[in-house]
Amino acid sequence: MTKILLIHGPNLNLLGEREPASYGMKTSQTILEDLKKEFPNIELDYVQSNSESDLVDAIQASSATFHGILINAGAFSHTSIAIADALRSIKLPAISVHLTNIYQREGFRHSDIIGEACQGAIVGLGTDGYALALECLLEKLY
C-alpha cells in the first residue's frame, strides 16, 4: 500500500480557529480524515510541529517508511533553508501546499523556499489543495 506523510508546520495545529476567513474552518484532523475518505487505498500519516528541527527529523526519517510527502510548512515555507535541504536530501517526491495565495499576501510571503525544494506546489485553493496535491503526488509515483 502506498504510504504518504502529511506534514504541517507552525500554527497549523490551530486550523479551524485561527483566522478562519483566511484559512477556513476545517481542522488539521478534518483535512486528514477527508483525504483518507477520498483516497481509501492510500495510507496517510500525519505530523505537525511548531519546531523546525522536529520537521527536519520527520522528513529525514520518512524515506524509510513513506513513498511521498505532502507538506504545508506554514511560515517556515518562507524562511527554512533547513527544511528545504532536508526535502532535497531524501529521494521521496514532495508537493507543497499553501491554503492561501501567498502571492496576494505580504511581500515576504512571495518567496517559497520549501516549494522550490518540492516537485510542485498547490497555492491558494484552501483545503481543496490537499486533494489536488495528493493526486499530483500519486501521478509522480506511478
Coordinates of N, CA, C and O in Angstrom, one line a residue:
M1 N 0.8 -1.2 0.0 CA 0.0 0.0 0.0 C 0.9 1.3 0.0 O 1.9 1.3 0.7
T2 N 0.5 2.2 -0.8 CA 1.2 3.5 -0.8 C 1.0 4.3 0.5 O -0.1 4.4 1.0
K3 N 2.2 4.7 1.0 CA 2.1 5.5 2.3 C 2.6 6.9 2.0 O 3.7 7.1 1.5
I4 N 1.8 7.9 2.5 CA 2.1 9.3 2.3 C 2.2 9.9 3.7 O 1.3 9.7 4.5
L5 N 3.2 10.8 3.8 CA 3.3 11.6 5.1 C 2.8 13.0 4.8 O 3.3 13.7 3.9
L6 N 1.8 13.4 5.6 CA 1.3 14.8 5.6 C 2.0 15.6 6.7 O 1.9 15.1 7.9
I7 N 2.7 16.6 6.4 CA 3.5 17.4 7.4 C 2.9 18.8 7.4 O 2.7 19.5 6.4
H8 N 2.6 19.2 8.7 CA 2.1 20.6 8.9 C 3.1 21.3 9.8 O 3.5 20.7 10.8
G9 N 3.4 22.5 9.5 CA 4.3 23.3 10.2 C 3.6 24.2 11.3 O 2.5 23.9 11.7
P10 N 4.3 25.2 11.7 CA 3.9 26.1 12.8 C 2.5 26.7 12.6 O 2.1 27.1 11.5
N11 N 1.7 26.7 13.7 CA 0.4 27.3 13.8 C -0.7 26.5 13.1 O -1.9 26.9 13.2
L12 N -0.3 25.5 12.3 CA -1.4 24.8 11.6 C -2.1 23.8 12.5 O -3.2 23.3 12.2
N13 N -1.6 23.7 13.7 CA -2.4 23.0 14.8 C -3.6 23.8 15.2 O -4.6 23.3 15.8
L14 N -3.7 25.1 14.8 CA -4.8 25.9 15.1 C -5.8 26.1 14.0 O -6.7 27.0 14.1
L15 N -5.6 25.3 12.9 CA -6.6 25.4 11.8 C -8.0 25.2 12.3 O -8.2 24.4 13.2
G16 N -8.9 25.9 11.8 CA -10.3 25.9 12.2 C -10.7 26.9 13.2 O -11.8 27.3 13.3
E17 N -9.7 27.4 13.9 CA -9.9 28.5 14.9 C -9.1 29.7 14.6 O -9.4 30.8 15.0
R18 N -8.0 29.6 13.9 CA -7.1 30.7 13.6 C -7.5 31.3 12.3 O -7.5 30.7 11.2
E19 N -7.8 32.6 12.3 CA -8.2 33.4 11.2 C -9.0 32.6 10.1 O -8.6 32.3 9.0
P20 N -10.2 32.1 10.5 CA -11.0 31.3 9.6 C -11.3 32.0 8.3 O -11.5 31.3 7.3
A21 N -11.3 33.3 8.2 CA -11.6 34.0 7.0 C -10.5 33.7 6.0 O -10.7 33.7 4.8
S22 N -9.3 33.5 6.5 CA -8.1 33.2 5.6 C -7.9 31.7 5.4 O -7.6 31.3 4.3
Y23 N -8.0 31.0 6.5 CA -7.6 29.6 6.5 C -8.7 28.6 6.5 O -8.5 27.4 6.4
G24 N -9.9 29.0 6.7 CA -11.1 28.2 6.6 C -11.4 27.6 8.0 O -10.8 27.9 9.0
M25 N -12.5 26.8 8.0 CA -13.0 26.3 9.3 C -12.5 24.8 9.6 O -12.8 24.3 10.7
K26 N -11.9 24.2 8.6 CA -11.5 22.8 8.8 C -10.3 22.7 9.7 O -9.3 23.5 9.5
T27 N -10.3 21.7 10.6 CA -9.1 21.5 11.4 C -8.1 20.6 10.6 O -8.5 20.0 9.6
S28 N -6.9 20.4 11.1 CA -6.0 19.5 10.5 C -6.5 18.1 10.5 O -6.3 17.4 9.5
Q29 N -7.2 17.7 11.6 CA -7.7 16.4 11.7 C -8.8 16.2 10.7 O -8.9 15.1 10.0
T30 N -9.6 17.2 10.4 CA -10.7 17.0 9.4 C -10.1 16.9 8.0 O -10.5 16.1 7.2
I31 N -9.0 17.7 7.7 CA -8.3 17.6 6.5 C -7.8 16.2 6.3 O -8.0 15.6 5.2
L32 N -7.2 15.6 7.3 CA -6.6 14.3 7.2 C -7.7 13.2 7.0 O -7.6 12.4 6.1
E33 N -8.8 13.4 7.7 CA -10.0 12.5 7.6 C -10.6 12.5 6.2 O -10.9 11.5 5.6
D34 N -10.7 13.8 5.7 CA -11.3 13.9 4.3 C -10.4 13.3 3.3 O -10.9 12.6 2.3
L35 N -9.1 13.4 3.4 CA -8.1 12.8 2.5 C -8.2 11.3 2.6 O -8.2 10.6 1.5
K36 N -8.4 10.7 3.8 CA -8.5 9.3 3.9 C -9.7 8.8 3.3 O -9.7 7.7 2.7
K37 N -10.8 9.5 3.3 CA -12.1 9.1 2.7 C -12.0 9.2 1.2 O -12.4 8.3 0.5
E38 N -11.3 10.2 0.7 CA -11.2 10.4 -0.8 C -10.2 9.5 -1.4 O -10.3 9.1 -2.6
F39 N -9.2 9.1 -0.6 CA -8.2 8.2 -1.1 C -8.0 7.0 -0.2 O -7.1 6.8 0.5
P40 N -9.0 6.1 -0.2 CA -9.1 5.0 0.7 C -8.0 3.9 0.6 O -7.7 3.2 1.5
N41 N -7.3 3.9 -0.6 CA -6.3 2.9 -0.9 C -4.9 3.5 -0.5 O -3.9 2.8 -0.9
I42 N -4.8 4.7 0.1 CA -3.6 5.3 0.4 C -3.5 5.3 2.0 O -4.5 5.7 2.6
E43 N -2.4 5.0 2.5 CA -2.2 5.1 3.9 C -1.5 6.5 4.2 O -0.5 6.8 3.7
L44 N -2.2 7.3 5.0 CA -1.8 8.6 5.3 C -1.4 8.7 6.8 O -2.1 8.2 7.6
D45 N -0.2 9.3 7.0 CA 0.2 9.5 8.4 C 0.4 11.1 8.5 O 0.5 11.8 7.5
Y46 N 0.4 11.5 9.7 CA 0.4 13.0 9.9 C 1.4 13.4 11.0 O 1.4 12.7 12.1
V47 N 2.1 14.5 10.7 CA 3.0 15.1 11.7 C 2.8 16.6 11.7 O 2.7 17.2 10.6
Q48 N 2.6 17.2 12.9 CA 2.5 18.6 13.0 C 3.5 19.0 14.1 O 3.6 18.4 15.1
S49 N 4.2 20.1 13.8 CA 5.1 20.6 14.8 C 5.3 22.1 14.6 O 5.4 22.6 13.4
N50 N 5.5 22.8 15.7 CA 5.9 24.2 15.6 C 7.4 24.4 15.6 O 7.9 25.5 15.6
S51 N 8.1 23.3 15.7 CA 9.5 23.2 15.8 C 10.2 22.8 14.5 O 9.9 21.8 13.9
E52 N 11.0 23.7 14.0 CA 11.7 23.4 12.7 C 12.5 22.1 12.8 O 12.5 21.3 11.8
S53 N 13.2 21.9 13.9 CA 14.0 20.7 14.0 C 13.2 19.4 14.0 O 13.6 18.4 13.4
D54 N 12.0 19.4 14.6 CA 11.1 18.3 14.5 C 10.7 17.9 13.1 O 10.6 16.8 12.7
L55 N 10.4 19.0 12.3 CA 10.0 18.8 10.9 C 11.2 18.2 10.1 O 11.0 17.3 9.3
V56 N 12.4 18.7 10.3 CA 13.6 18.2 9.6 C 13.7 16.7 10.0 O 14.0 15.9 9.1
D57 N 13.6 16.4 11.3 CA 13.7 15.0 11.7 C 12.7 14.1 11.0 O 13.0 13.0 10.6
A58 N 11.5 14.6 11.0 CA 10.4 13.8 10.3 C 10.7 13.6 8.8 O 10.5 12.4 8.3
I59 N 11.2 14.6 8.2 CA 11.5 14.4 6.7 C 12.6 13.4 6.6 O 12.6 12.5 5.7
Q60 N 13.7 13.6 7.3 CA 14.8 12.7 7.2 C 14.4 11.2 7.5 O 14.9 10.3 6.8
A61 N 13.5 11.0 8.4 CA 13.1 9.6 8.8 C 12.1 9.1 7.8 O 11.9 7.8 7.7
S62 N 11.5 9.9 7.0 CA 10.4 9.5 6.1 C 10.7 8.5 5.1 O 9.9 7.6 4.7
S63 N 11.9 8.6 4.5 CA 12.3 7.7 3.4 C 12.3 6.2 3.8 O 12.2 5.4 2.9
A64 N 12.4 5.9 5.1 CA 12.4 4.5 5.5 C 11.0 3.9 5.5 O 10.9 2.7 5.4
T65 N 10.0 4.7 5.5 CA 8.6 4.2 5.7 C 7.6 4.7 4.6 O 6.7 4.0 4.2
F66 N 7.9 5.9 4.0 CA 6.9 6.5 3.1 C 7.3 6.5 1.7 O 8.5 6.4 1.4
H67 N 6.3 6.8 0.8 CA 6.6 6.9 -0.6 C 6.6 8.3 -1.1 O 7.1 8.6 -2.2
G68 N 6.0 9.2 -0.3 CA 6.0 10.6 -0.7 C 5.5 11.5 0.4 O 5.0 11.0 1.5
I69 N 5.6 12.8 0.2 CA 5.3 13.8 1.3 C 4.4 14.9 0.7 O 4.7 15.4 -0.4
L70 N 3.4 15.2 1.5 CA 2.6 16.5 1.3 C 3.1 17.4 2.4 O 3.1 16.9 3.6
I71 N 3.4 18.6 2.1 CA 3.9 19.5 3.2 C 3.3 20.8 3.1 O 3.3 21.5 2.0
N72 N 2.7 21.3 4.2 CA 2.3 22.7 4.4 C 3.2 23.1 5.5 O 2.9 22.9 6.7
A73 N 4.3 23.8 5.2 CA 5.3 24.2 6.2 C 4.9 25.5 6.9 O 5.7 26.0 7.8
G74 N 3.8 26.0 6.6 CA 3.4 27.3 7.3 C 4.4 28.4 7.1 O 5.0 28.5 6.0
A75 N 4.7 29.1 8.1 CA 5.6 30.3 7.9 C 7.0 29.8 7.6 O 7.8 30.6 7.0
F76 N 7.4 28.5 7.9 CA 8.7 28.0 7.5 C 8.9 28.0 6.0 O 10.0 27.9 5.5
S77 N 7.8 28.0 5.3 CA 7.8 28.0 3.8 C 8.7 29.1 3.3 O 9.3 29.0 2.2
H78 N 8.7 30.2 4.0 CA 9.4 31.4 3.5 C 10.7 31.6 4.2 O 11.4 32.6 3.8
T79 N 11.1 30.8 5.1 CA 12.3 31.0 5.9 C 13.3 29.8 6.0 O 14.4 30.0 6.3
S80 N 12.8 28.6 5.9 CA 13.6 27.5 6.4 C 14.4 26.8 5.3 O 13.9 25.9 4.5
I81 N 15.7 27.2 5.3 CA 16.6 26.5 4.4 C 16.8 25.1 4.9 O 17.0 24.1 4.1
A82 N 16.8 24.9 6.2 CA 17.0 23.6 6.8 C 15.9 22.6 6.3 O 16.2 21.4 6.0
I83 N 14.6 23.0 6.3 CA 13.6 22.1 5.8 C 13.7 21.8 4.3 O 13.6 20.7 3.9
A84 N 14.1 22.9 3.6 CA 14.3 22.7 2.2 C 15.4 21.7 1.9 O 15.3 20.8 1.0
D85 N 16.5 21.9 2.6 CA 17.6 21.0 2.5 C 17.3 19.5 2.8 O 17.7 18.6 2.2
A86 N 16.4 19.4 3.9 CA 16.0 18.0 4.3 C 15.2 17.4 3.1 O 15.4 16.2 2.8
L87 N 14.3 18.2 2.5 CA 13.5 17.6 1.4 C 14.4 17.3 0.2 O 14.1 16.2 -0.4
R88 N 15.4 18.1 0.0 CA 16.3 17.7 -1.1 C 17.2 16.5 -0.8 O 17.7 15.9 -1.7
S89 N 17.4 16.2 0.4 CA 18.3 15.2 0.8 C 17.7 13.8 0.8 O 18.5 12.8 0.8
I90 N 16.4 13.7 0.7 CA 15.8 12.4 0.6 C 15.4 12.1 -0.9 O 15.3 13.1 -1.7
K91 N 15.0 10.9 -1.2 CA 14.7 10.6 -2.5 C 13.2 10.5 -2.8 O 12.7 9.9 -3.7
L92 N 12.4 11.0 -1.8 CA 10.9 11.0 -2.0 C 10.4 12.2 -2.7 O 10.9 13.3 -2.4
P93 N 9.4 12.0 -3.5 CA 8.8 13.2 -4.1 C 7.9 13.9 -3.0 O 7.4 13.3 -2.1
A94 N 7.9 15.2 -3.1 CA 7.1 16.1 -2.2 C 6.4 17.1 -3.0 O 6.9 17.7 -3.9
I95 N 5.2 17.4 -2.5 CA 4.3 18.5 -3.0 C 4.0 19.5 -1.9 O 3.6 19.0 -0.8
S96 N 4.2 20.7 -2.1 CA 3.9 21.8 -1.1 C 2.5 22.3 -1.3 O 2.0 22.4 -2.4
V97 N 1.9 22.6 -0.1 CA 0.5 23.1 -0.1 C 0.5 24.4 0.6 O 1.0 24.5 1.7
H98 N -0.2 25.4 0.1 CA -0.5 26.7 0.8 C -2.0 26.9 0.7 O -2.6 26.8 -0.4
L99 N -2.6 27.1 1.8 CA -4.0 27.3 1.9 C -4.4 28.6 1.2 O -5.4 28.7 0.5
T100 N -3.6 29.6 1.4 CA -3.9 31.0 0.9 C -3.0 31.2 -0.3 O -2.0 30.5 -0.5
N101 N -3.3 32.2 -1.1 CA -2.5 32.6 -2.2 C -1.4 33.5 -1.7 O -1.6 34.6 -1.5
I102 N -0.2 32.9 -1.6 CA 0.9 33.6 -1.0 C 1.3 34.8 -1.8 O 1.9 35.7 -1.3
Y103 N 1.0 34.8 -3.1 CA 1.4 35.9 -4.0 C 0.4 37.1 -3.9 O 0.7 38.2 -4.4
Q104 N -0.7 36.9 -3.1 CA -1.6 38.0 -2.9 C -1.5 38.6 -1.4 O -2.3 39.4 -1.0
R105 N -0.5 38.1 -0.7 CA -0.3 38.4 0.7 C 1.0 39.3 0.8 O 1.5 39.9 -0.2
E106 N 1.5 39.5 2.0 CA 2.6 40.3 2.3 C 3.8 39.9 1.4 O 4.0 38.7 1.1
G107 N 4.6 40.9 1.1 CA 5.8 40.6 0.2 C 6.7 39.5 0.7 O 7.2 38.7 -0.1
F108 N 6.9 39.4 2.0 CA 7.8 38.4 2.5 C 7.3 37.0 2.2 O 8.1 36.0 2.2
R109 N 6.0 36.8 2.0 CA 5.4 35.5 1.8 C 5.5 35.1 0.3 O 5.2 34.0 -0.1
H110 N 6.0 36.0 -0.6 CA 6.1 35.6 -2.0 C 7.2 34.7 -2.3 O 7.2 34.0 -3.3
S111 N 8.2 34.6 -1.4 CA 9.3 33.6 -1.5 C 8.8 32.3 -0.9 O 8.3 32.3 0.2
D112 N 9.0 31.2 -1.7 CA 8.6 29.9 -1.2 C 9.8 28.9 -1.2 O 10.0 28.2 -2.2
I113 N 10.6 29.0 -0.2 CA 11.8 28.2 -0.1 C 11.5 26.7 -0.1 O 12.1 25.9 -0.8
I114 N 10.4 26.3 0.6 CA 10.0 24.9 0.6 C 9.5 24.5 -0.7 O 9.8 23.4 -1.2
G115 N 8.6 25.3 -1.3 CA 8.1 24.9 -2.6 C 9.1 24.7 -3.7 O 9.0 23.8 -4.5
E116 N 10.2 25.5 -3.6 CA 11.3 25.3 -4.5 C 12.0 24.0 -4.4 O 12.6 23.5 -5.3
A117 N 11.9 23.4 -3.2 CA 12.6 22.1 -2.9 C 11.7 20.9 -3.2 O 12.1 19.8 -3.2
C118 N 10.4 21.2 -3.6 CA 9.4 20.2 -3.9 C 9.3 20.0 -5.4 O 9.7 20.9 -6.2
Q119 N 8.6 18.9 -5.8 CA 8.3 18.7 -7.2 C 7.2 19.6 -7.7 O 7.0 19.7 -8.9
G120 N 6.4 20.2 -6.8 CA 5.3 21.0 -7.2 C 4.7 21.7 -6.0 O 5.1 21.4 -4.9
A121 N 3.8 22.6 -6.3 CA 3.2 23.4 -5.2 C 1.7 23.7 -5.6 O 1.5 24.0 -6.8
I122 N 0.8 23.6 -4.7 CA -0.6 24.0 -4.8 C -0.8 25.2 -3.9 O -0.5 25.1 -2.7
V123 N -1.2 26.3 -4.5 CA -1.3 27.6 -3.8 C -2.7 28.2 -3.9 O -3.2 28.3 -5.0
G124 N -3.2 28.6 -2.8 CA -4.4 29.4 -2.8 C -5.7 28.7 -3.0 O -6.7 29.4 -3.2
L125 N -5.8 27.4 -2.9 CA -7.1 26.7 -3.2 C -7.7 26.3 -1.9 O -8.6 25.4 -1.9
G126 N -7.3 26.8 -0.8 CA -7.8 26.4 0.5 C -7.6 24.9 0.8 O -6.6 24.3 0.3
T127 N -8.4 24.3 1.5 CA -8.2 22.9 1.9 C -8.4 21.9 0.7 O -7.9 20.8 0.7
D128 N -9.1 22.4 -0.4 CA -9.2 21.6 -1.6 C -7.8 21.3 -2.2 O -7.6 20.3 -2.9
G129 N -6.8 22.2 -1.9 CA -5.5 22.0 -2.4 C -4.8 20.7 -2.0 O -4.0 20.2 -2.7
Y130 N -5.2 20.2 -0.8 CA -4.6 18.9 -0.3 C -4.9 17.7 -1.2 O -4.0 17.0 -1.6
A131 N -6.2 17.6 -1.6 CA -6.6 16.5 -2.5 C -5.9 16.7 -3.9 O -5.4 15.7 -4.4
L132 N -5.8 17.9 -4.4 CA -5.1 18.1 -5.7 C -3.6 17.8 -5.5 O -3.0 17.1 -6.4
A133 N -3.0 18.2 -4.4 CA -1.6 17.9 -4.2 C -1.4 16.3 -4.1 O -0.4 15.8 -4.7
L134 N -2.3 15.6 -3.4 CA -2.1 14.2 -3.3 C -2.3 13.5 -4.7 O -1.6 12.6 -5.0
E135 N -3.2 14.0 -5.5 CA -3.4 13.5 -6.9 C -2.1 13.6 -7.7 O -1.6 12.7 -8.3
C136 N -1.5 14.8 -7.6 CA -0.3 15.1 -8.3 C 0.9 14.2 -7.8 O 1.7 13.7 -8.5
L137 N 0.9 14.1 -6.5 CA 2.0 13.2 -5.9 C 1.9 11.8 -6.3 O 2.9 11.2 -6.7
L138 N 0.6 11.3 -6.4 CA 0.4 9.9 -6.8 C 0.8 9.7 -8.3 O 1.4 8.7 -8.7
E139 N 0.5 10.8 -9.1 CA 1.0 10.7 -10.5 C 2.5 10.6 -10.6 O 3.0 10.0 -11.5
K140 N 3.2 11.3 -9.7 CA 4.6 11.3 -9.8 C 5.2 10.0 -9.3 O 6.2 9.5 -9.8
L141 N 4.4 9.3 -8.5 CA 4.9 8.0 -8.0 C 4.6 6.9 -9.0 O 5.3 5.9 -9.1
Y142 N 3.5 7.0 -9.8 CA 3.2 5.9 -10.7 C 3.1 6.3 -12.2 O 2.8 6.9 -12.9

